[in-house]
Coordinates of C-alpha atoms and ligand atoms in Angstrom, one line a residue:
M216 CA -3.3 -17.9 -14.5
S217 CA 0.1 -19.6 -14.5
I218 CA 3.3 -18.7 -16.2
H219 CA 5.3 -21.1 -14.1
S220 CA 4.2 -24.4 -12.6
L221 CA 4.9 -23.3 -9.0
V222 CA 3.6 -19.7 -9.4
D223 CA -0.1 -18.4 -9.3
L224 CA -0.7 -14.9 -10.6
A225 CA -3.7 -13.0 -9.6
P226 CA -5.8 -12.3 -12.6
E227 CA -5.4 -8.6 -12.4
V228 CA -1.6 -8.9 -12.1
A229 CA -1.5 -11.4 -15.0
E230 CA -3.6 -9.0 -17.2
A231 CA -1.5 -6.0 -16.4
L232 CA 1.8 -7.9 -17.2
Q233 CA 0.3 -9.1 -20.4
N234 CA -0.6 -5.6 -21.4
G235 CA 2.8 -4.2 -20.4
Q236 CA 1.2 -2.1 -17.7
A237 CA 2.9 -1.0 -14.4
V238 CA 3.1 -3.6 -11.6
V239 CA 4.7 -3.2 -8.2
A240 CA 5.5 -6.1 -6.0
L241 CA 5.4 -6.0 -2.2
E242 CA 6.8 -8.4 0.3
S243 CA 4.9 -10.3 3.1
T244 CA 7.6 -10.6 5.8
I245 CA 6.9 -7.0 6.7
I246 CA 3.2 -8.1 7.3
A247 CA 3.9 -11.4 9.2
H248 CA 7.1 -10.4 11.1
G249 CA 7.7 -6.7 10.6
M250 CA 4.7 -5.1 12.2
P251 CA 2.0 -6.0 14.9
Y252 CA -1.7 -6.6 14.2
P253 CA -3.7 -4.7 13.1
E254 CA -1.3 -2.0 11.8
N255 CA 0.2 -4.7 9.6
L256 CA -2.9 -5.4 7.9
E257 CA -3.9 -1.9 7.6
T258 CA -0.5 -1.0 6.1
A259 CA -0.6 -3.9 3.6
Q260 CA -4.1 -2.7 2.4
R261 CA -3.0 1.0 2.3
L262 CA 0.2 0.1 0.3
E263 CA -1.9 -1.7 -2.3
Q264 CA -4.2 1.4 -2.5
L265 CA -1.3 3.9 -2.8
I266 CA 0.1 1.8 -5.8
R267 CA -3.3 1.8 -7.5
E268 CA -3.7 5.5 -7.0
G269 CA -0.2 5.9 -8.7
G270 CA -1.5 4.1 -11.7
A271 CA 0.1 0.7 -11.2
V272 CA -1.2 -2.7 -10.1
P273 CA 0.0 -4.0 -6.7
A274 CA 1.3 -7.5 -6.4
T275 CA 1.8 -8.7 -2.8
I276 CA 3.9 -12.0 -2.8
A277 CA 3.8 -14.8 -0.3
I278 CA 3.9 -18.6 -0.2
L279 CA 0.5 -20.1 0.4
G280 CA -0.4 -23.8 0.4
G281 CA 3.0 -24.6 -1.1
R282 CA 2.5 -22.1 -4.1
I283 CA 4.2 -18.8 -4.8
K284 CA 1.2 -16.5 -4.9
V285 CA 1.7 -13.1 -6.7
G286 CA -1.2 -10.8 -6.0
L287 CA -3.0 -11.7 -2.9
E288 CA -6.7 -11.7 -1.8
E289 CA -8.0 -10.0 1.3
E290 CA -8.2 -13.2 3.2
D291 CA -4.6 -13.9 2.4
L292 CA -3.5 -10.7 3.8
L293 CA -5.6 -11.3 7.0
F294 CA -4.1 -14.7 7.4
L295 CA -0.5 -13.4 7.1
A296 CA -1.2 -10.6 9.4
Q297 CA -2.7 -12.8 12.1
S298 CA -1.1 -16.2 12.1
P299 CA 1.9 -16.2 14.5
E300 CA 3.2 -19.4 12.9
V301 CA 3.9 -18.1 9.4
V302 CA 7.5 -19.1 8.4
K303 CA 9.9 -16.4 7.3
A304 CA 11.1 -17.4 3.8
S305 CA 14.3 -16.5 2.1
R306 CA 15.9 -18.0 -1.0
R307 CA 17.3 -21.1 0.8
D308 CA 13.9 -22.0 2.1
L309 CA 11.7 -22.0 -1.1
G310 CA 12.3 -25.6 -2.2
W311 CA 11.5 -26.9 1.1
L312 CA 8.5 -24.8 1.8
L313 CA 6.9 -25.5 -1.6
S314 CA 7.6 -29.2 -1.6
T315 CA 6.0 -29.6 2.0
R316 CA 3.2 -27.3 0.9
Q317 CA 3.6 -24.8 3.6
H318 CA 2.5 -21.3 4.1
A319 CA 5.2 -18.6 4.5
A320 CA 6.0 -14.8 4.3
T321 CA 8.6 -13.8 1.8
T322 CA 11.7 -11.6 2.6
V323 CA 13.1 -9.1 0.2
A324 CA 15.2 -11.9 -1.3
A325 CA 12.3 -14.4 -1.7
T326 CA 9.9 -11.6 -3.0
M327 CA 12.6 -10.6 -5.6
I328 CA 12.5 -14.2 -6.8
G329 CA 8.8 -14.4 -7.0
A330 CA 8.6 -11.1 -8.8
K331 CA 11.2 -12.2 -11.3
L332 CA 9.3 -15.5 -12.0
A333 CA 6.2 -13.4 -12.6
G334 CA 7.9 -10.8 -14.8
I335 CA 7.7 -7.9 -12.4
R336 CA 10.6 -5.4 -12.3
M337 CA 9.7 -3.1 -9.5
F338 CA 9.4 -3.7 -5.8
A339 CA 8.6 -1.5 -2.8
T340 CA 9.6 -2.3 0.8
G341 CA 10.6 -0.5 4.0
G342 CA 14.1 -1.7 4.7
I343 CA 16.3 -4.4 3.2
G344 CA 18.5 -6.8 5.2
G345 CA 22.3 -6.2 5.0
V346 CA 25.6 -6.8 6.7
H347 CA 25.2 -7.0 10.4
R348 CA 27.3 -5.2 12.9
K349 CA 30.1 -7.6 14.0
A350 CA 29.6 -9.6 10.8
Q351 CA 33.5 -10.0 10.9
E352 CA 32.8 -12.5 13.7
T353 CA 29.3 -13.8 13.1
F354 CA 29.3 -14.0 9.3
D355 CA 25.7 -12.5 9.6
I356 CA 25.1 -11.1 6.1
S357 CA 21.4 -11.1 4.8
A358 CA 20.7 -13.2 1.7
D359 CA 18.9 -10.0 0.5
L360 CA 22.3 -8.6 -0.7
Q361 CA 23.2 -11.7 -2.7
E362 CA 19.7 -11.5 -4.2
L363 CA 20.3 -7.9 -5.3
A364 CA 23.5 -9.2 -7.0
R365 CA 21.8 -11.8 -9.1
T366 CA 18.1 -10.9 -9.6
P367 CA 17.0 -8.1 -11.9
V368 CA 14.4 -6.3 -9.9
G369 CA 14.4 -2.7 -8.7
V370 CA 13.9 -2.3 -5.0
V371 CA 12.7 0.9 -3.3
S372 CA 13.8 1.1 0.3
A373 CA 14.4 3.8 2.9
G374 CA 18.0 2.6 3.2
V375 CA 18.7 0.1 5.9
K376 CA 18.3 0.3 9.7
S377 CA 21.4 0.9 11.8
I378 CA 20.9 -2.4 13.5
L379 CA 23.2 -3.2 10.5
D380 CA 26.7 -2.0 9.7
I381 CA 25.7 0.6 7.0
P382 CA 29.2 1.3 5.6
L383 CA 30.0 -2.4 5.3
T384 CA 26.6 -3.0 3.6
L385 CA 27.4 -0.4 1.0
E386 CA 30.9 -2.0 0.5
Y387 CA 29.2 -5.4 0.0
L388 CA 26.8 -3.9 -2.6
E389 CA 29.7 -2.2 -4.4
T390 CA 31.6 -5.5 -4.6
M391 CA 28.6 -7.3 -6.0
G392 CA 28.0 -4.7 -8.6
V393 CA 24.6 -3.5 -7.3
P394 CA 23.8 0.0 -8.2
V395 CA 22.5 2.0 -5.3
V396 CA 20.5 5.2 -6.4
G397 CA 20.0 7.9 -3.9
V398 CA 16.7 9.6 -4.5
G399 CA 17.5 13.3 -4.7
T400 CA 20.5 13.0 -2.5
R401 CA 23.7 10.9 -2.2
E402 CA 23.3 10.7 1.5
F403 CA 22.3 7.0 2.1
P404 CA 19.3 7.0 4.6
A405 CA 19.2 5.0 7.7
F406 CA 15.4 4.0 7.6
Y407 CA 14.2 6.1 10.6
T408 CA 16.5 9.0 9.8
R409 CA 17.5 10.7 6.5
E410 CA 21.2 10.5 7.2
S411 CA 23.6 7.6 7.9
G412 CA 26.8 9.4 7.3
S413 CA 27.5 7.1 4.3
Q414 CA 27.0 8.0 0.6
A415 CA 25.3 6.3 -2.2
P416 CA 27.5 6.2 -5.3
F417 CA 25.2 8.5 -7.1
A418 CA 21.8 10.2 -6.9
L419 CA 18.8 10.8 -9.3
S420 CA 15.9 13.1 -8.7
S421 CA 13.0 12.1 -10.8
S422 CA 11.2 8.8 -11.3
A423 CA 11.7 9.2 -15.1
E424 CA 15.5 9.5 -14.6
I425 CA 15.4 6.4 -12.2
A426 CA 13.4 4.4 -14.7
A427 CA 15.8 5.3 -17.5
M428 CA 18.8 4.2 -15.4
M429 CA 17.1 0.9 -14.6
H430 CA 16.2 0.3 -18.2
T431 CA 19.7 1.0 -19.4
H432 CA 21.2 -1.2 -16.7
W433 CA 19.1 -4.2 -17.9
Q434 CA 19.7 -3.3 -21.6
L435 CA 23.3 -4.1 -20.8
E436 CA 22.1 -7.5 -19.4
L437 CA 24.0 -6.8 -16.2
G438 CA 21.5 -9.1 -14.5
S439 CA 21.6 -7.6 -11.0
G440 CA 18.9 -5.7 -9.0
I441 CA 19.0 -2.1 -8.2
L442 CA 18.6 -0.6 -4.8
I443 CA 16.8 2.8 -4.8
A444 CA 17.4 4.5 -1.5
N445 CA 14.5 6.8 -0.7
P446 CA 14.8 8.9 2.5
I447 CA 12.0 9.0 5.0
P448 CA 10.0 12.3 4.6
E449 CA 11.5 14.8 7.0
A450 CA 8.2 15.2 9.0
F451 CA 8.1 11.6 9.9
S452 CA 11.8 11.0 10.7
M453 CA 13.1 10.2 14.2
P454 CA 15.8 11.9 16.3
A455 CA 18.9 10.1 15.4
A456 CA 20.2 9.9 19.2
E457 CA 16.9 8.4 20.3
I458 CA 16.8 5.6 17.7
E459 CA 20.5 4.9 18.1
A460 CA 20.2 4.3 21.9
V461 CA 17.3 2.0 21.4
I462 CA 19.2 0.0 18.7
E463 CA 22.3 -0.3 21.0
T464 CA 20.0 -1.8 23.7
A465 CA 18.2 -4.2 21.3
L466 CA 21.6 -5.4 19.9
Q467 CA 22.9 -6.1 23.4
E468 CA 19.9 -8.0 24.3
A469 CA 20.1 -10.0 21.2
E470 CA 23.8 -10.8 22.0
E471 CA 23.0 -11.8 25.6
R472 CA 20.2 -14.1 24.6
Q473 CA 22.5 -15.5 21.9
I474 CA 20.0 -15.0 19.1
T475 CA 21.3 -16.3 15.8
G476 CA 20.3 -17.0 12.2
K477 CA 17.0 -15.7 10.7
E478 CA 15.7 -14.9 14.3
V479 CA 18.2 -12.0 14.6
T480 CA 16.4 -9.4 12.4
P481 CA 12.8 -10.1 13.7
F482 CA 14.0 -10.0 17.3
L483 CA 15.7 -6.6 16.8
L484 CA 12.7 -5.1 14.9
N485 CA 10.3 -6.2 17.7
R486 CA 12.5 -4.9 20.5
I487 CA 13.0 -1.5 18.7
K488 CA 9.2 -1.2 18.4
E489 CA 8.8 -2.1 22.1
L490 CA 11.4 0.2 23.3
T491 CA 10.1 3.3 21.4
A492 CA 6.5 2.7 22.6
G493 CA 5.2 2.7 19.0
N494 CA 7.0 5.8 17.7
S495 CA 9.1 3.7 15.4
L496 CA 6.1 1.9 14.0
F497 CA 4.5 5.2 13.0
S498 CA 7.7 6.2 11.2
N499 CA 8.0 2.7 9.7
I500 CA 4.4 2.9 8.2
R501 CA 4.9 6.5 6.8
L502 CA 8.2 5.6 5.1
V503 CA 6.9 2.4 3.5
E504 CA 3.9 4.5 2.1
N505 CA 6.4 7.0 0.7
N506 CA 8.3 4.1 -0.9
A507 CA 5.1 2.6 -2.5
R508 CA 4.2 5.9 -4.0
L509 CA 7.6 6.2 -5.6
A510 CA 7.8 2.7 -6.7
A511 CA 4.4 3.2 -8.6
E512 CA 5.8 6.3 -10.3
I513 CA 9.0 4.5 -11.4
A514 CA 6.9 1.4 -12.5
V515 CA 4.7 3.7 -14.7
A516 CA 7.8 5.5 -16.2
L517 CA 9.5 2.0 -16.8
A518 CA 6.4 0.6 -18.5
K519 CA 6.7 3.5 -21.1
L520 CA 10.2 2.4 -21.9
S521 CA 9.9 -1.3 -22.2
Ligands
PSU853 N1 14.7 -4.8 7.8 C1 13.7 -3.9 8.2 N2 12.4 -4.4 8.1 C2 12.0 -5.6 7.7 C3 13.1 -6.5 7.3 C4 14.3 -6.1 7.4 O1 14.0 -2.8 8.5 O2 10.9 -6.1 7.7 C5 12.7 -7.9 6.8 C6 12.7 -7.9 5.3 O3 11.7 -8.9 4.9 C7 14.0 -8.4 4.9 C8 14.3 -9.4 6.0 O4 14.1 -9.0 3.7 O5 13.8 -8.8 7.2 C9 15.8 -9.7 6.1 O6 16.0 -10.7 7.1 P1 17.5 -11.2 7.4 O7 18.3 -10.2 8.1 O8 17.3 -12.4 8.2 O9 18.0 -11.6 6.0
MN854 MN1 21.0 -13.0 9.0

């Protein structure tokens, strides 16, 4: 079914949206560039399953054959998980990728755009992009932040990795008027750890409260997205000193190799994974699962309000 000439909705997603049922979007860059095979495929499948168990319909988003596909098939997930040549697509790439009929994985920014076109308000991921360390010199600020400023989709993430400058990322979100909701705590999480030393502007505890806040934000037609910062469960978090040392090494290597542009984040993610011998991958999978569960709960609560 099509609601837009460039978007294909899976029948199940179209039906759920038509009936006002809960739908949760998922990104595909995490599959193609965020994790190795086969963990990426298993995680993509598991996230969809968790969202179903939570009473919502999953809609993984990607660009396939020059179409924005919302709700993927098994073979699509397998393709994204296994093809090394899948392009990483953010906002600026969409017109080019669609007009030249390419395949691509969508970042948080591009997934938010797909979700909005489809009419989906809720999205779960692991971590978003942000203001990079030394952005004062490099100007490296993820397009995810601008997207949060302009596209009305709620994004559940476990905060951001400390490959980024977390205080500056929060300053940027404040400037752009993006609400950052701490889940159960104002401490803003740093992906692998529950603490970053920076604070979210406010905290809410239940999915009903979060859904009510999102609904109200959009009733005011504020137009922006909402970042829901959900800390990794204690049992799966990593020692802060261990992960910080690894991140320092990865950042130094990226600088030495003069990695720039959209290659920066995938390079750092991959080096962190290699340098922690897979420990970080385990934590990463657990926190994304945790985010998918929460997103389904919020989506169900939101569906009751709308
Ligand atoms: N951060 C993570 N894991 C990820 C990404 C970021 O901890 O998988 C991915 C997401 O798809 C995010 C993108 O939208 O990287 C941001 O890339 P960039 O920094 O180039 O904007
Ligand atoms: Mn960048």
